[in-house]
Short mmCIF file of C-alpha atoms in Angstrom, two decimals:
data_model
loop_
_atom_site.label_atom_id
_atom_site.label_comp_id
_atom_site.label_asym_id
_atom_site.label_seq_id
_atom_site.Cartn_x
_atom_site.Cartn_y
_atom_site.Cartn_z
CA SER A 245 69.36 106.96 86.52
CA ASN A 246 70.80 106.91 90.20
CA THR A 247 72.92 104.44 88.96
CA THR A 248 76.95 104.69 89.23
CA PRO A 249 78.53 106.34 85.31
CA ALA A 250 80.54 103.46 83.51
CA LEU A 251 82.79 106.65 82.76
CA PHE A 252 84.08 109.81 83.50
CA PHE A 253 84.91 112.44 80.68
CA LEU A 254 88.18 114.87 81.19
CA THR A 255 88.00 117.49 79.42
CA GLY A 256 91.82 118.50 80.22
CA ILE A 257 92.23 122.29 80.11
CA PRO A 258 89.17 124.00 79.81
CA GLY A 259 88.96 126.91 77.00
CA LEU A 260 92.63 125.93 75.88
CA GLU A 261 91.49 122.80 74.17
CA ALA A 262 93.04 124.42 70.28
CA MET A 263 96.37 124.64 72.27
CA HIS A 264 96.48 121.36 74.06
CA CYS A 265 99.29 119.66 71.35
CA TRP A 266 101.16 123.08 72.15
CA ILE A 267 100.26 122.76 76.04
CA SER A 268 101.53 119.23 76.04
CA ILE A 269 105.43 120.03 74.61
CA PRO A 270 105.94 121.58 78.36
CA PHE A 271 104.24 118.82 79.96
CA SER A 272 105.56 116.08 78.39
CA THR A 273 109.23 117.47 78.87
CA ALA A 274 108.53 118.14 82.54
CA PHE A 275 107.17 114.91 82.81
CA ALA A 276 110.62 112.91 81.34
CA ILE A 277 113.03 115.36 83.66
CA ALA A 278 110.83 114.46 86.30
CA LEU A 279 111.49 110.78 85.39
CA LEU A 280 114.81 110.75 84.59
CA GLY A 281 115.89 113.21 87.37
CA ASN A 282 114.11 111.25 90.23
CA SER A 283 115.41 107.92 89.18
CA THR A 284 118.96 109.24 88.66
CA LEU A 285 118.49 110.09 92.01
CA LEU A 286 117.94 107.13 93.24
CA TYR A 287 119.92 105.43 91.56
CA VAL A 288 122.84 107.55 92.63
CA ILE A 289 122.07 107.25 96.30
CA LYS A 290 121.92 103.42 95.97
CA THR A 291 125.18 103.09 94.59
CA GLU A 292 127.04 105.54 96.91
CA PRO A 293 127.96 104.76 100.08
CA SER A 294 128.83 108.33 101.12
CA LEU A 295 124.89 108.82 100.39
CA HIS A 296 123.58 106.07 102.89
CA LYS A 297 122.49 108.93 105.57
CA PRO A 298 119.18 109.61 107.03
CA MET A 299 119.08 112.43 105.57
CA PHE A 300 119.53 110.57 101.86
CA TYR A 301 116.66 108.15 103.17
CA PHE A 302 114.24 110.73 103.14
CA LEU A 303 115.42 112.23 99.83
CA SER A 304 114.74 109.00 98.49
CA MET A 305 110.88 108.89 99.74
CA LEU A 306 110.77 112.35 98.16
CA ALA A 307 112.09 110.89 94.87
CA VAL A 308 109.56 107.61 95.43
CA THR A 309 106.67 109.67 96.03
CA ASP A 310 107.28 112.34 92.88
CA LEU A 311 107.42 109.57 90.48
CA VAL A 312 104.58 108.26 91.19
CA LEU A 313 102.80 111.56 91.36
CA SER A 314 103.60 111.85 88.17
CA LEU A 315 103.29 108.20 86.77
CA THR A 316 99.59 108.83 88.70
CA THR A 317 98.30 111.77 86.77
CA MET A 318 100.71 112.34 83.69
CA PRO A 319 100.01 109.57 81.37
CA LYS A 320 96.36 110.18 80.88
CA MET A 321 97.30 113.76 80.58
CA LEU A 322 99.08 113.32 77.82
CA SER A 323 96.46 111.09 75.85
CA ILE A 324 94.29 113.77 76.64
CA PHE A 325 96.65 116.57 74.81
CA TRP A 326 97.87 114.13 72.02
CA PHE A 327 94.98 111.75 71.45
CA ASN A 328 91.94 113.60 72.91
CA ALA A 329 91.76 110.20 74.91
CA GLN A 330 88.97 112.01 77.41
CA ALA A 331 87.49 108.98 78.70
CA ILE A 332 88.25 107.71 82.28
CA PRO A 333 86.27 104.38 83.78
CA PHE A 334 84.58 105.27 87.16
CA LYS A 335 86.61 102.58 89.07
CA ALA A 336 90.06 104.13 87.34
CA CYS A 337 88.95 107.64 88.55
CA LEU A 338 88.71 106.56 92.31
CA VAL A 339 91.98 105.18 92.19
CA GLN A 340 93.60 108.09 90.49
CA MET A 341 92.12 109.91 92.50
CA PHE A 342 93.18 107.87 95.84
CA LEU A 343 96.90 107.70 94.62
CA LEU A 344 97.04 111.63 93.88
CA HIS A 345 95.57 112.54 97.02
CA SER A 346 97.73 109.59 99.31
CA PHE A 347 100.81 110.63 97.82
CA CYS A 348 100.18 114.16 97.98
CA ILE A 349 99.96 113.60 101.61
CA ILE A 350 103.15 111.46 101.96
CA GLU A 351 105.33 114.00 100.26
CA SER A 352 104.35 116.43 103.22
CA ALA A 353 104.92 113.90 106.10
CA VAL A 354 108.42 113.81 104.10
CA LEU A 355 109.15 117.04 104.13
CA LEU A 356 108.21 117.62 107.94
CA ALA A 357 110.62 114.32 108.93
CA MET A 358 113.25 116.50 106.67
CA ALA A 359 112.65 118.91 108.92
CA PHE A 360 112.89 117.02 112.16
CA ASP A 361 116.36 115.36 110.17
CA ARG A 362 117.58 119.19 109.68
CA TYR A 363 116.90 120.47 113.32
CA VAL A 364 118.45 117.48 114.74
CA ALA A 365 121.58 117.92 112.17
CA VAL A 366 122.13 121.92 113.29
CA CYS A 367 120.71 121.40 117.13
CA ASN A 368 121.86 118.30 118.40
CA PRO A 369 124.77 117.38 116.00
CA LEU A 370 126.67 114.78 118.47
CA ARG A 371 123.68 112.64 118.69
CA TYR A 372 122.45 112.87 115.25
CA ASN A 373 123.45 109.59 114.47
CA SER A 374 122.00 108.08 118.10
CA ILE A 375 118.58 109.87 117.40
CA LEU A 376 118.05 109.00 113.37
CA THR A 377 119.00 105.58 113.38
CA SER A 378 117.41 103.24 110.77
CA SER A 379 114.74 101.90 112.62
CA LEU A 380 113.44 105.10 113.14
CA ILE A 381 113.31 105.77 109.63
CA VAL A 382 111.56 102.62 108.52
CA LYS A 383 109.07 104.06 111.53
CA ILE A 384 108.19 107.31 110.21
CA GLY A 385 108.32 106.43 106.66
CA LEU A 386 105.68 103.21 107.61
CA LEU A 387 104.02 106.21 109.58
CA ALA A 388 103.89 108.58 106.28
CA LEU A 389 101.93 106.08 104.78
CA LEU A 390 99.66 104.43 107.11
CA ARG A 391 98.21 107.83 107.97
CA ALA A 392 98.16 108.97 104.02
CA LEU A 393 96.22 105.70 103.38
CA GLY A 394 94.23 106.02 106.71
CA LEU A 395 92.70 109.51 106.04
CA MET A 396 92.29 108.60 101.79
CA LEU A 397 90.46 105.45 102.21
CA PRO A 398 86.91 106.96 102.93
CA LEU A 399 87.40 109.32 100.01
CA PRO A 400 86.61 106.29 97.90
CA PHE A 401 83.32 104.99 99.73
CA LEU A 402 82.45 108.21 99.96
CA LEU A 403 81.68 108.80 96.34
CA ARG A 404 80.68 105.35 95.60
CA ARG A 405 77.53 106.32 97.61
CA LEU A 406 76.53 109.63 95.44
CA PRO A 407 74.72 109.25 92.69
CA TYR A 408 75.63 110.81 89.12
CA CYS A 409 72.52 111.78 87.38
CA GLY A 410 73.90 114.63 85.15
CA SER A 411 77.17 115.85 83.39
CA HIS A 412 79.52 113.00 83.82
CA VAL A 413 82.53 115.52 82.33
CA ILE A 414 85.31 116.71 84.88
CA SER A 415 86.17 120.02 83.88
CA HIS A 416 90.12 118.68 84.72
CA CYS A 417 93.04 117.09 83.57
CA TYR A 418 92.32 114.19 86.08
CA CYS A 419 90.02 113.11 88.55
CA GLU A 420 90.70 115.09 91.80
CA HIS A 421 87.68 115.26 94.87
CA MET A 422 86.13 118.38 94.17
CA ALA A 423 86.26 117.82 90.72
CA VAL A 424 84.32 114.53 91.18
CA VAL A 425 81.72 115.83 94.06
CA LYS A 426 80.64 118.52 91.87
CA LEU A 427 79.04 116.04 89.41
CA ALA A 428 76.58 114.54 92.33
CA CYS A 429 73.04 114.70 92.50
CA ALA A 430 72.39 114.61 96.28
CA ASP A 431 73.20 115.80 99.22
CA THR A 432 77.51 116.38 99.24
CA ARG A 433 77.86 118.13 102.85
CA VAL A 434 79.79 114.75 104.00
CA ASN A 435 82.30 115.03 100.92
CA ASN A 436 82.83 118.54 101.46
CA ILE A 437 83.26 118.59 105.42
CA TYR A 438 85.95 115.62 105.17
CA GLY A 439 88.17 116.75 102.50
CA ILE A 440 88.47 120.34 104.16
CA LEU A 441 88.99 118.67 107.52
CA VAL A 442 91.75 116.02 105.96
CA THR A 443 93.29 119.83 103.86
CA PHE A 444 93.39 121.97 107.30
CA PHE A 445 94.34 118.47 109.24
CA ILE A 446 97.74 118.05 107.06
CA GLY A 447 98.38 121.39 106.03
CA GLY A 448 98.04 123.36 109.10
CA LEU A 449 99.51 120.61 111.36
CA ASP A 450 102.74 119.79 109.01
CA LEU A 451 103.16 123.47 108.35
CA LEU A 452 102.97 124.76 112.14
CA SER A 453 105.86 121.66 112.76
CA ILE A 454 107.89 122.56 109.60
CA GLY A 455 107.97 125.96 110.85
CA HIS A 456 108.17 125.45 115.00
CA SER A 457 111.56 123.14 113.25
CA TYR A 458 112.99 125.96 112.09
CA VAL A 459 112.29 128.54 114.26
CA ARG A 460 114.72 126.39 116.93
CA ILE A 461 117.13 126.07 113.96
CA LEU A 462 117.42 129.77 113.57
CA ARG A 463 117.50 130.08 117.22
CA THR A 464 120.77 128.00 117.29
CA VAL A 465 122.68 129.08 113.99
CA PHE A 466 122.09 132.97 115.36
CA SER A 467 124.00 131.61 118.28
CA LEU A 468 126.62 130.51 116.63
CA ALA A 469 129.64 132.38 117.12
CA THR A 470 130.95 132.88 113.79
CA ARG A 471 129.48 134.40 110.25
CA GLU A 472 131.00 131.02 108.49
CA GLU A 473 129.45 128.86 111.01
CA LYS A 474 125.90 130.51 110.56
CA LEU A 475 126.56 130.14 106.77
CA LYS A 476 127.45 126.57 106.84
CA ALA A 477 124.53 126.16 109.31
CA PHE A 478 122.44 127.50 106.98
CA GLY A 479 124.08 126.49 103.56
CA THR A 480 122.49 122.53 105.02
CA CYS A 481 118.92 123.60 105.13
CA LEU A 482 119.06 125.56 102.06
CA ASP A 483 118.06 122.38 99.73
CA HIS A 484 114.85 121.67 102.16
CA ILE A 485 113.66 125.07 102.32
CA CYS A 486 113.28 125.42 98.49
CA ALA A 487 111.69 121.92 98.54
CA ILE A 488 108.89 122.98 100.93
CA LEU A 489 108.51 126.57 98.92
CA VAL A 490 108.24 124.48 95.67
CA PHE A 491 105.42 122.05 97.05
CA TYR A 492 103.47 124.47 99.34
CA ILE A 493 103.04 127.40 97.36
CA PRO A 494 101.83 126.14 94.20
CA ALA A 495 99.58 124.01 96.58
CA ILE A 496 98.33 127.13 98.56
CA LEU A 497 97.85 129.56 96.13
CA SER A 498 96.18 126.53 93.78
CA SER A 499 93.47 126.34 96.95
CA VAL A 500 93.22 130.12 97.32
CA ILE A 501 92.53 130.55 93.62
CA HIS A 502 89.94 127.18 93.84
CA ARG A 503 88.20 128.83 96.59
CA PHE A 504 88.02 132.84 96.10
CA GLY A 505 89.24 133.81 92.62
CA HIS A 506 85.70 133.35 90.82
CA CYS A 507 86.55 135.92 88.41
CA ILE A 508 89.43 134.14 87.09
CA ALA A 509 89.05 132.01 83.96
CA PRO A 510 88.59 128.25 84.67
CA HIS A 511 91.71 127.27 82.92
CA VAL A 512 94.04 129.83 85.11
CA HIS A 513 92.69 127.15 88.16
CA ILE A 514 93.66 123.66 85.99
CA LEU A 515 96.89 125.17 85.06
CA MET A 516 97.28 126.44 88.77
CA ALA A 517 96.32 122.73 90.02
CA ASN A 518 98.50 121.28 87.40
CA LEU A 519 101.84 123.15 88.27
CA TYR A 520 101.20 122.19 91.91
CA LEU A 521 101.53 118.90 90.69
CA LEU A 522 103.86 119.04 88.37
CA LEU A 523 106.23 121.54 89.73
CA PRO A 524 107.93 119.48 92.81
CA PRO A 525 108.53 116.27 90.63
CA VAL A 526 110.84 118.57 88.35
CA MET A 527 112.38 120.70 90.51
CA ASN A 528 113.70 118.56 94.12
CA PRO A 529 115.91 116.46 91.88
CA ILE A 530 117.30 119.64 90.29
CA VAL A 531 117.54 121.63 93.36
CA TYR A 532 119.45 118.45 95.51
CA GLY A 533 121.45 117.39 92.26
CA ILE A 534 123.23 121.12 92.18
CA LYS A 535 123.61 121.31 96.26
CA THR A 536 124.80 117.82 97.00
CA LYS A 537 128.49 117.46 95.82
CA GLN A 538 128.44 113.76 95.63
CA ILE A 539 125.23 113.95 93.83
CA ARG A 540 126.45 116.65 91.58
CA GLU A 541 130.06 114.53 91.20
CA ARG A 542 128.33 111.08 89.84
CA VAL A 543 125.49 112.71 87.12
#
């Protein structure tokens, strides 16, 4: 039949089905840490007047994004591990995929905005408050949201037009665009090309912009007179650098393994894809909690 299927079935981690109960322990622990850490971060920033600054407004956006990413994927993933609840309605699958990819794009945009924040703080400290006004921060947040929604809105429609006349089993823990595309029994070149273009546009543009900001920051840091001034200026960027590495390194590794690691076992692909979604929501509140004195003291 060429009709749209009522259900898809998520396998979890292929080849490790017998270990799902054990695998659920670190996953559920990480989920709890992500929920607690990001909620605490938002509460402390809201209730601590000294944190009502542009840098921490961007950090709040990052925490909200991480919470949505965790809540979009982890409940269904844990239900597969605990109850073998593999079925997911087709429309729910599309919604999960849309939210997942949209908020990954938003997270990339927030990290770019935080790089701009650090650039202004280090290179133009006297103009920091006049440049990063509340209205500009709101505009940046809205632009990040609109960019993600605009880029991801075509995906559900591109997937709905395809016939799924073969297997309805997705070899993954969640509905990811390319995993769903592989089930279609029709020409999927449009979906493939669109997915590649969005990936290169977001990853390439955002990473190049972040890299450009840090080149300018490093020039300013190395021009400072004393070693203490250099360390202080670089220290203001350390937590953001950690957040960038935690987000982009698993994403790049997962993409490389997916496209070129044909001899690597399927469960390694899936575990890397899960790490890409799980690590940033867990690590970001820990890194910023340790690095930021006001947050550390309140917690």
